[in-house]
Amino acid sequence: MTTQSITAENRLFIGGDFTEASDGATFETINPATGRPITDVSHATPLDVAEAVAKARAAQKQWESEPLSVRAKVLRRTAELIVSHADQLATLESTDGGKPISDCKAQVLGTAEWFDFFADVSAHLRSDVIPSFPDHLNYTLRQPLGVVGTITPWNYPLPLYGIKLPAALAVGNAVVLKPAEQTPLTALALARLMAEAGLPDGVLSVVPGLGETTGAALVDADVDMVSFTGSTEVGRKIAARAGDRLMKVTLELGGKSPSIVFADADLDIAAAGALFTFCVHQGQLCSAGSRLLVEESIREEFVSRLVTMAEDLRVGDPADEATQLGAVMSQAQMDRIEGFVASGIDQGARPLTGASRKVVEGLDNGLFYTPTIFEDVKVDMEIAQNEIFGPVLSVLPFSSDEEAVEKANDVLYGLAAGIWTNDLRRAHRFSRDVDAGIVYVNTMNALAPWSPYSGWKQSGLGVEGGIEQAESFTKLKTVWINLGDQVPTL
Ligand code: ADP
């Protein structure tokens, strides 16, 4: 598909230049499919972060004052460059994160779509003229926040840069991005492409490093907002620090999403969807449908069909186009999955398939896990309540609509929910009653730049996607003008 090459970068990108960390420190990024290091990456110190933020601040006003069409052109050109470098970006992403190459290729193209969509979004942001007192004009303005710090996790690196950067940049902000320490490479590659697309120096900086040091330094730096995606635990810490300064934050956090199958559903579609939503990217996504609620009358047959389908999935080398499940991210992630599976068994749930690591020929040190389906799960078990971030499904039965909604909502998170049914009224009732920011009917995990989404309960604060996200990167100003000769009197 593509021929253009990217020089893989491993240094910080600050103020338009690639540079070593000020203290020369580096950290390793590892290919989870082989267990081998890919490269050493510069580790940004708090000083480097402060410099990136200062350069962003210096560049932001000019960027904001550019005509809309200039900002749009840079973002649209970035989209083109992403597409023309798609193969290489996909290979970098797959090597750094263990994700199947076929998924990565699709996600690179999806990332370009976010840049395209948001390129001229400022033209669609509306201000209001508000009916007011006689001889007065009262209107609102939307202005950029200034400098936005973005902090992202390892599970969807490029797609998350697509979700966060173009919306923030299009409305005139400068951005400092701290990618996840496990997957820093495509952020640096993207920075190079954006510079080539004409983004002025300083408007985007990329500062790889660990969360507790580089990430925390970015939250404490002179930024006007932090846009964070990651765990609920870290999200809470960031919100607390932001609260001290009354700084704006958006948080897109964890999930434990229900996928609910009624007996009246098209069961071929429901089975494929139920499998997809807990296995895609080895279950390492916040909107994974990792709690399957199945109507009792079809439970046994449906679950046994799902077990067969799970056992047929091809788990293996992410570089192989035929692979459906690649490696899990890290040894820490593998320990987490194994810990939850052990707790499920301890608490009395029964694994029908999986519950073990998989050895892939030729990749003996790779981190592979077999899709796992638990039955005899109670709603209060660890595996039914916590985000595992692995291909592990908990099956819970239900016998009525009320019980389905009650069990769907009996969890701390509220990100996504899926329902599989052909009953229109049931679908609408469920969409109304479920505690989740995104509801899917007869589908799961759809996402598009023009469609807003937000996490409820412990799944987040704020909105991503759509015009609403672009608005959230602005601050509102209200202007009052006296058009007449009215004099203020006491
Ligand atoms: P995950 O469990 O998906 O790795 P985390 O919430 O731990 O999610 O990490 C998401 C992002 O947050 C990463 O870029 C990580 O480095 C960063 N991070 C972790 N801890 C902190 C912190 N205390 N302050 C700021 N960023 C952090």
PDB file of C-alpha atoms in Angstrom, residues 20-233:
ATOM      1  CA  GLU A  20      18.353  13.731  24.348  1.00  0.00           C
ATOM      2  CA  ALA A  21      16.982  14.035  27.892  1.00  0.00           C
ATOM      3  CA  SER A  22      18.731  16.794  29.866  1.00  0.00           C
ATOM      4  CA  ASP A  23      20.316  14.212  32.183  1.00  0.00           C
ATOM      5  CA  GLY A  24      20.942  11.719  29.357  1.00  0.00           C
ATOM      6  CA  ALA A  25      18.647   9.108  30.917  1.00  0.00           C
ATOM      7  CA  THR A  26      16.891   6.495  28.781  1.00  0.00           C
ATOM      8  CA  PHE A  27      14.502   3.603  29.247  1.00  0.00           C
ATOM      9  CA  GLU A  28      13.995   0.414  27.229  1.00  0.00           C
ATOM     10  CA  THR A  29      10.950  -0.310  25.147  1.00  0.00           C
ATOM     11  CA  ILE A  30      10.348  -4.026  24.682  1.00  0.00           C
ATOM     12  CA  ASN A  31       8.617  -6.088  21.997  1.00  0.00           C
ATOM     13  CA  PRO A  32       6.162  -8.181  24.044  1.00  0.00           C
ATOM     14  CA  ALA A  33       5.959 -10.874  21.359  1.00  0.00           C
ATOM     15  CA  THR A  34       9.670 -11.671  21.588  1.00  0.00           C
ATOM     16  CA  GLY A  35      10.558 -10.301  25.021  1.00  0.00           C
ATOM     17  CA  ARG A  36      13.479  -8.479  23.413  1.00  0.00           C
ATOM     18  CA  PRO A  37      14.271  -4.755  23.708  1.00  0.00           C
ATOM     19  CA  ILE A  38      13.536  -2.693  20.580  1.00  0.00           C
ATOM     20  CA  THR A  39      15.475   0.427  21.496  1.00  0.00           C
ATOM     21  CA  ASP A  40      16.414   2.782  24.342  1.00  0.00           C
ATOM     22  CA  VAL A  41      14.209   5.879  24.456  1.00  0.00           C
ATOM     23  CA  SER A  42      15.131   9.196  26.056  1.00  0.00           C
ATOM     24  CA  HIS A  43      13.409   9.677  29.400  1.00  0.00           C
ATOM     25  CA  ALA A  44      12.118  13.244  29.850  1.00  0.00           C
ATOM     26  CA  THR A  45      13.006  14.836  33.186  1.00  0.00           C
ATOM     27  CA  PRO A  46      10.745  17.389  34.912  1.00  0.00           C
ATOM     28  CA  LEU A  47      13.110  20.022  33.494  1.00  0.00           C
ATOM     29  CA  ASP A  48      12.538  18.730  29.960  1.00  0.00           C
ATOM     30  CA  VAL A  49       8.790  18.758  30.552  1.00  0.00           C
ATOM     31  CA  ALA A  50       8.961  22.354  31.780  1.00  0.00           C
ATOM     32  CA  GLU A  51      10.928  23.303  28.680  1.00  0.00           C
ATOM     33  CA  ALA A  52       8.380  21.614  26.383  1.00  0.00           C
ATOM     34  CA  VAL A  53       5.554  23.455  28.143  1.00  0.00           C
ATOM     35  CA  ALA A  54       7.391  26.793  27.944  1.00  0.00           C
ATOM     36  CA  LYS A  55       7.972  26.296  24.215  1.00  0.00           C
ATOM     37  CA  ALA A  56       4.306  25.351  23.785  1.00  0.00           C
ATOM     38  CA  ARG A  57       3.269  28.509  25.640  1.00  0.00           C
ATOM     39  CA  ALA A  58       5.557  30.625  23.443  1.00  0.00           C
ATOM     40  CA  ALA A  59       4.189  29.106  20.226  1.00  0.00           C
ATOM     41  CA  GLN A  60       0.495  28.933  21.149  1.00  0.00           C
ATOM     42  CA  LYS A  61      -0.636  32.541  20.604  1.00  0.00           C
ATOM     43  CA  GLN A  62       0.717  32.626  17.073  1.00  0.00           C
ATOM     44  CA  TRP A  63      -0.884  29.249  16.316  1.00  0.00           C
ATOM     45  CA  GLU A  64      -4.204  30.512  17.688  1.00  0.00           C
ATOM     46  CA  SER A  65      -4.063  33.618  15.530  1.00  0.00           C
ATOM     47  CA  GLU A  66      -3.453  31.728  12.288  1.00  0.00           C
ATOM     48  CA  PRO A  67      -6.432  31.679   9.932  1.00  0.00           C
ATOM     49  CA  LEU A  68      -8.549  28.606  10.423  1.00  0.00           C
ATOM     50  CA  SER A  69      -7.592  27.375   6.980  1.00  0.00           C
ATOM     51  CA  VAL A  70      -3.895  27.307   7.942  1.00  0.00           C
ATOM     52  CA  ARG A  71      -4.506  25.091  10.976  1.00  0.00           C
ATOM     53  CA  ALA A  72      -6.866  22.916   8.933  1.00  0.00           C
ATOM     54  CA  LYS A  73      -4.269  22.451   6.211  1.00  0.00           C
ATOM     55  CA  VAL A  74      -1.631  21.204   8.667  1.00  0.00           C
ATOM     56  CA  LEU A  75      -4.032  18.677  10.169  1.00  0.00           C
ATOM     57  CA  ARG A  76      -5.280  17.496   6.795  1.00  0.00           C
ATOM     58  CA  ARG A  77      -1.710  17.145   5.525  1.00  0.00           C
ATOM     59  CA  THR A  78      -0.922  15.119   8.658  1.00  0.00           C
ATOM     60  CA  ALA A  79      -3.789  12.781   7.788  1.00  0.00           C
ATOM     61  CA  GLU A  80      -2.320  12.310   4.304  1.00  0.00           C
ATOM     62  CA  LEU A  81       1.137  11.619   5.691  1.00  0.00           C
ATOM     63  CA  ILE A  82      -0.260   9.086   8.162  1.00  0.00           C
ATOM     64  CA  VAL A  83      -1.916   7.259   5.268  1.00  0.00           C
ATOM     65  CA  SER A  84       1.175   7.374   3.070  1.00  0.00           C
ATOM     66  CA  HIS A  85       3.299   5.966   5.929  1.00  0.00           C
ATOM     67  CA  ALA A  86       0.649   3.514   7.073  1.00  0.00           C
ATOM     68  CA  ASP A  87       2.644   0.308   6.692  1.00  0.00           C
ATOM     69  CA  GLN A  88       5.538   1.603   8.727  1.00  0.00           C
ATOM     70  CA  LEU A  89       3.442   3.148  11.440  1.00  0.00           C
ATOM     71  CA  ALA A  90       1.526  -0.135  11.714  1.00  0.00           C
ATOM     72  CA  THR A  91       4.739  -2.133  11.988  1.00  0.00           C
ATOM     73  CA  LEU A  92       6.107   0.191  14.685  1.00  0.00           C
ATOM     74  CA  GLU A  93       2.842   0.033  16.611  1.00  0.00           C
ATOM     75  CA  SER A  94       2.630  -3.757  16.358  1.00  0.00           C
ATOM     76  CA  THR A  95       6.260  -4.269  17.395  1.00  0.00           C
ATOM     77  CA  ASP A  96       6.022  -1.873  20.319  1.00  0.00           C
ATOM     78  CA  GLY A  97       2.628  -3.082  21.597  1.00  0.00           C
ATOM     79  CA  GLY A  98       2.233  -6.732  20.575  1.00  0.00           C
ATOM     80  CA  LYS A  99      -0.964  -6.049  18.661  1.00  0.00           C
ATOM     81  CA  PRO A 100      -1.745  -8.032  15.476  1.00  0.00           C
ATOM     82  CA  ILE A 101      -0.448  -6.245  12.405  1.00  0.00           C
ATOM     83  CA  SER A 102      -3.832  -6.424  10.665  1.00  0.00           C
ATOM     84  CA  ASP A 103      -5.455  -4.521  13.582  1.00  0.00           C
ATOM     85  CA  CYS A 104      -2.651  -1.955  13.536  1.00  0.00           C
ATOM     86  CA  LYS A 105      -3.097  -1.279   9.813  1.00  0.00           C
ATOM     87  CA  ALA A 106      -6.792  -0.598  10.292  1.00  0.00           C
ATOM     88  CA  GLN A 107      -6.078   1.612  13.300  1.00  0.00           C
ATOM     89  CA  VAL A 108      -3.506   3.723  11.454  1.00  0.00           C
ATOM     90  CA  LEU A 109      -6.121   4.535   8.813  1.00  0.00           C
ATOM     91  CA  GLY A 110      -8.657   5.213  11.558  1.00  0.00           C
ATOM     92  CA  THR A 111      -6.208   7.662  13.162  1.00  0.00           C
ATOM     93  CA  ALA A 112      -5.924   9.582   9.887  1.00  0.00           C
ATOM     94  CA  GLU A 113      -9.712   9.940   9.872  1.00  0.00           C
ATOM     95  CA  TRP A 114      -9.634  11.771  13.223  1.00  0.00           C
ATOM     96  CA  PHE A 115      -7.099  14.262  11.868  1.00  0.00           C
ATOM     97  CA  ASP A 116      -9.250  14.741   8.775  1.00  0.00           C
ATOM     98  CA  PHE A 117     -12.474  15.177  10.705  1.00  0.00           C
ATOM     99  CA  PHE A 118     -11.126  17.709  13.191  1.00  0.00           C
ATOM    100  CA  ALA A 119      -9.058  19.682  10.650  1.00  0.00           C
ATOM    101  CA  ASP A 120     -11.640  22.423  10.207  1.00  0.00           C
ATOM    102  CA  VAL A 121     -13.796  21.751  13.257  1.00  0.00           C
ATOM    103  CA  SER A 122     -13.315  25.345  14.462  1.00  0.00           C
ATOM    104  CA  ALA A 123     -15.502  26.469  11.573  1.00  0.00           C
ATOM    105  CA  HIS A 124     -18.335  24.471  13.090  1.00  0.00           C
ATOM    106  CA  LEU A 125     -18.047  25.720  16.667  1.00  0.00           C
ATOM    107  CA  ARG A 126     -20.892  28.115  17.222  1.00  0.00           C
ATOM    108  CA  SER A 127     -21.075  31.084  19.532  1.00  0.00           C
ATOM    109  CA  ASP A 128     -24.429  32.557  20.554  1.00  0.00           C
ATOM    110  CA  VAL A 129     -25.952  35.994  20.384  1.00  0.00           C
ATOM    111  CA  ILE A 130     -28.176  36.108  23.448  1.00  0.00           C
ATOM    112  CA  PRO A 131     -31.402  38.136  23.491  1.00  0.00           C
ATOM    113  CA  SER A 132     -30.668  40.863  26.003  1.00  0.00           C
ATOM    114  CA  PHE A 133     -31.556  44.272  27.446  1.00  0.00           C
ATOM    115  CA  PRO A 134     -32.600  46.998  24.991  1.00  0.00           C
ATOM    116  CA  ASP A 135     -29.633  48.611  23.272  1.00  0.00           C
ATOM    117  CA  HIS A 136     -27.280  45.893  24.430  1.00  0.00           C
ATOM    118  CA  LEU A 137     -25.484  43.196  22.515  1.00  0.00           C
ATOM    119  CA  ASN A 138     -24.627  40.067  24.461  1.00  0.00           C
ATOM    120  CA  TYR A 139     -22.678  37.265  22.815  1.00  0.00           C
ATOM    121  CA  THR A 140     -20.326  34.398  23.599  1.00  0.00           C
ATOM    122  CA  LEU A 141     -16.878  33.551  22.291  1.00  0.00           C
ATOM    123  CA  ARG A 142     -15.048  30.232  22.426  1.00  0.00           C
ATOM    124  CA  GLN A 143     -11.311  30.596  22.851  1.00  0.00           C
ATOM    125  CA  PRO A 144      -8.535  27.996  23.160  1.00  0.00           C
ATOM    126  CA  LEU A 145      -7.435  27.005  26.636  1.00  0.00           C
ATOM    127  CA  GLY A 146      -3.737  27.546  25.876  1.00  0.00           C
ATOM    128  CA  VAL A 147      -1.462  24.574  26.550  1.00  0.00           C
ATOM    129  CA  VAL A 148      -2.977  21.120  26.896  1.00  0.00           C
ATOM    130  CA  GLY A 149      -1.037  18.249  28.480  1.00  0.00           C
ATOM    131  CA  THR A 150      -2.105  14.846  27.158  1.00  0.00           C
ATOM    132  CA  ILE A 151      -1.219  11.579  28.855  1.00  0.00           C
ATOM    133  CA  THR A 152      -2.039   8.309  27.122  1.00  0.00           C
ATOM    134  CA  PRO A 153      -1.866   4.566  27.864  1.00  0.00           C
ATOM    135  CA  TRP A 154      -0.252   1.753  25.893  1.00  0.00           C
ATOM    136  CA  ASN A 155      -3.295  -0.103  24.605  1.00  0.00           C
ATOM    137  CA  TYR A 156      -4.209   2.127  21.631  1.00  0.00           C
ATOM    138  CA  PRO A 157      -1.264   4.514  21.159  1.00  0.00           C
ATOM    139  CA  LEU A 158      -1.861   5.962  17.673  1.00  0.00           C
ATOM    140  CA  PRO A 159      -5.664   5.937  17.846  1.00  0.00           C
ATOM    141  CA  LEU A 160      -5.444   7.902  21.093  1.00  0.00           C
ATOM    142  CA  TYR A 161      -3.155  10.512  19.543  1.00  0.00           C
ATOM    143  CA  GLY A 162      -5.869  10.757  16.874  1.00  0.00           C
ATOM    144  CA  ILE A 163      -8.525  11.147  19.527  1.00  0.00           C
ATOM    145  CA  LYS A 164      -6.669  13.834  21.490  1.00  0.00           C
ATOM    146  CA  LEU A 165      -4.331  15.875  19.288  1.00  0.00           C
ATOM    147  CA  PRO A 166      -6.336  17.137  16.298  1.00  0.00           C
ATOM    148  CA  ALA A 167      -9.309  18.373  18.347  1.00  0.00           C
ATOM    149  CA  ALA A 168      -7.014  20.264  20.739  1.00  0.00           C
ATOM    150  CA  LEU A 169      -4.812  21.675  17.974  1.00  0.00           C
ATOM    151  CA  ALA A 170      -7.625  22.579  15.571  1.00  0.00           C
ATOM    152  CA  VAL A 171      -9.159  25.042  18.016  1.00  0.00           C
ATOM    153  CA  GLY A 172      -5.812  26.749  18.607  1.00  0.00           C
ATOM    154  CA  ASN A 173      -4.166  25.031  21.570  1.00  0.00           C
ATOM    155  CA  ALA A 174      -0.572  23.835  21.799  1.00  0.00           C
ATOM    156  CA  VAL A 175      -0.076  20.304  23.113  1.00  0.00           C
ATOM    157  CA  VAL A 176       2.547  18.464  25.136  1.00  0.00           C
ATOM    158  CA  LEU A 177       2.065  14.703  24.826  1.00  0.00           C
ATOM    159  CA  LYS A 178       3.381  12.104  27.249  1.00  0.00           C
ATOM    160  CA  PRO A 179       2.893   8.711  25.618  1.00  0.00           C
ATOM    161  CA  ALA A 180       2.873   5.509  27.646  1.00  0.00           C
ATOM    162  CA  GLU A 181       6.342   4.302  28.577  1.00  0.00           C
ATOM    163  CA  GLN A 182       5.562   0.862  27.096  1.00  0.00           C
ATOM    164  CA  THR A 183       4.733   2.247  23.618  1.00  0.00           C
ATOM    165  CA  PRO A 184       6.486   5.556  22.902  1.00  0.00           C
ATOM    166  CA  LEU A 185       7.620   4.948  19.319  1.00  0.00           C
ATOM    167  CA  THR A 186       4.634   5.939  17.192  1.00  0.00           C
ATOM    168  CA  ALA A 187       4.201   9.201  19.139  1.00  0.00           C
ATOM    169  CA  LEU A 188       7.700  10.226  18.090  1.00  0.00           C
ATOM    170  CA  ALA A 189       7.084   9.094  14.504  1.00  0.00           C
ATOM    171  CA  LEU A 190       3.878  11.122  14.427  1.00  0.00           C
ATOM    172  CA  ALA A 191       5.695  14.211  15.743  1.00  0.00           C
ATOM    173  CA  ARG A 192       8.078  13.961  12.804  1.00  0.00           C
ATOM    174  CA  LEU A 193       5.189  13.667  10.344  1.00  0.00           C
ATOM    175  CA  MET A 194       3.407  16.649  11.895  1.00  0.00           C
ATOM    176  CA  ALA A 195       6.533  18.766  11.570  1.00  0.00           C
ATOM    177  CA  GLU A 196       6.714  17.718   7.924  1.00  0.00           C
ATOM    178  CA  ALA A 197       3.050  18.692   7.551  1.00  0.00           C
ATOM    179  CA  GLY A 198       3.973  22.229   8.589  1.00  0.00           C
ATOM    180  CA  LEU A 199       3.100  22.311  12.302  1.00  0.00           C
ATOM    181  CA  PRO A 200       5.086  25.231  13.750  1.00  0.00           C
ATOM    182  CA  ASP A 201       7.878  24.405  16.210  1.00  0.00           C
ATOM    183  CA  GLY A 202       6.693  24.138  19.795  1.00  0.00           C
ATOM    184  CA  VAL A 203       2.986  23.629  19.030  1.00  0.00           C
ATOM    185  CA  LEU A 204       3.434  19.901  19.687  1.00  0.00           C
ATOM    186  CA  SER A 205       6.106  18.389  21.914  1.00  0.00           C
ATOM    187  CA  VAL A 206       6.435  14.710  22.869  1.00  0.00           C
ATOM    188  CA  VAL A 207       8.009  13.807  26.211  1.00  0.00           C
ATOM    189  CA  PRO A 208       8.275  10.040  26.768  1.00  0.00           C
ATOM    190  CA  GLY A 209       8.959   8.804  30.290  1.00  0.00           C
ATOM    191  CA  LEU A 210       7.506   7.019  33.271  1.00  0.00           C
ATOM    192  CA  GLY A 211       4.184   8.014  34.783  1.00  0.00           C
ATOM    193  CA  GLU A 212       5.303   8.850  38.312  1.00  0.00           C
ATOM    194  CA  THR A 213       8.049  11.146  37.056  1.00  0.00           C
ATOM    195  CA  THR A 214       7.397  12.534  33.571  1.00  0.00           C
ATOM    196  CA  GLY A 215       3.605  12.150  33.721  1.00  0.00           C
ATOM    197  CA  ALA A 216       3.331  13.716  37.163  1.00  0.00           C
ATOM    198  CA  ALA A 217       5.671  16.543  36.074  1.00  0.00           C
ATOM    199  CA  LEU A 218       3.376  17.315  33.153  1.00  0.00           C
ATOM    200  CA  VAL A 219       0.312  17.454  35.420  1.00  0.00           C
ATOM    201  CA  ASP A 220       2.178  19.857  37.747  1.00  0.00           C
ATOM    202  CA  ALA A 221       3.590  21.979  34.907  1.00  0.00           C
ATOM    203  CA  ASP A 222       2.220  25.276  33.615  1.00  0.00           C
ATOM    204  CA  VAL A 223      -0.527  23.642  31.532  1.00  0.00           C
ATOM    205  CA  ASP A 224      -4.143  24.777  31.284  1.00  0.00           C
ATOM    206  CA  MET A 225      -5.719  21.360  31.003  1.00  0.00           C
ATOM    207  CA  VAL A 226      -4.793  17.695  31.205  1.00  0.00           C
ATOM    208  CA  SER A 227      -6.517  15.261  28.899  1.00  0.00           C
ATOM    209  CA  PHE A 228      -5.857  11.801  30.306  1.00  0.00           C
ATOM    210  CA  THR A 229      -6.704   8.278  29.231  1.00  0.00           C
ATOM    211  CA  GLY A 230      -5.662   5.415  31.483  1.00  0.00           C
ATOM    212  CA  SER A 231      -6.534   3.614  34.675  1.00  0.00           C
ATOM    213  CA  THR A 232      -9.122   4.855  37.152  1.00  0.00           C
ATOM    214  CA  GLU A 233      -6.472   4.758  39.880  1.00  0.00           C
TER     215      GLU A 233
END
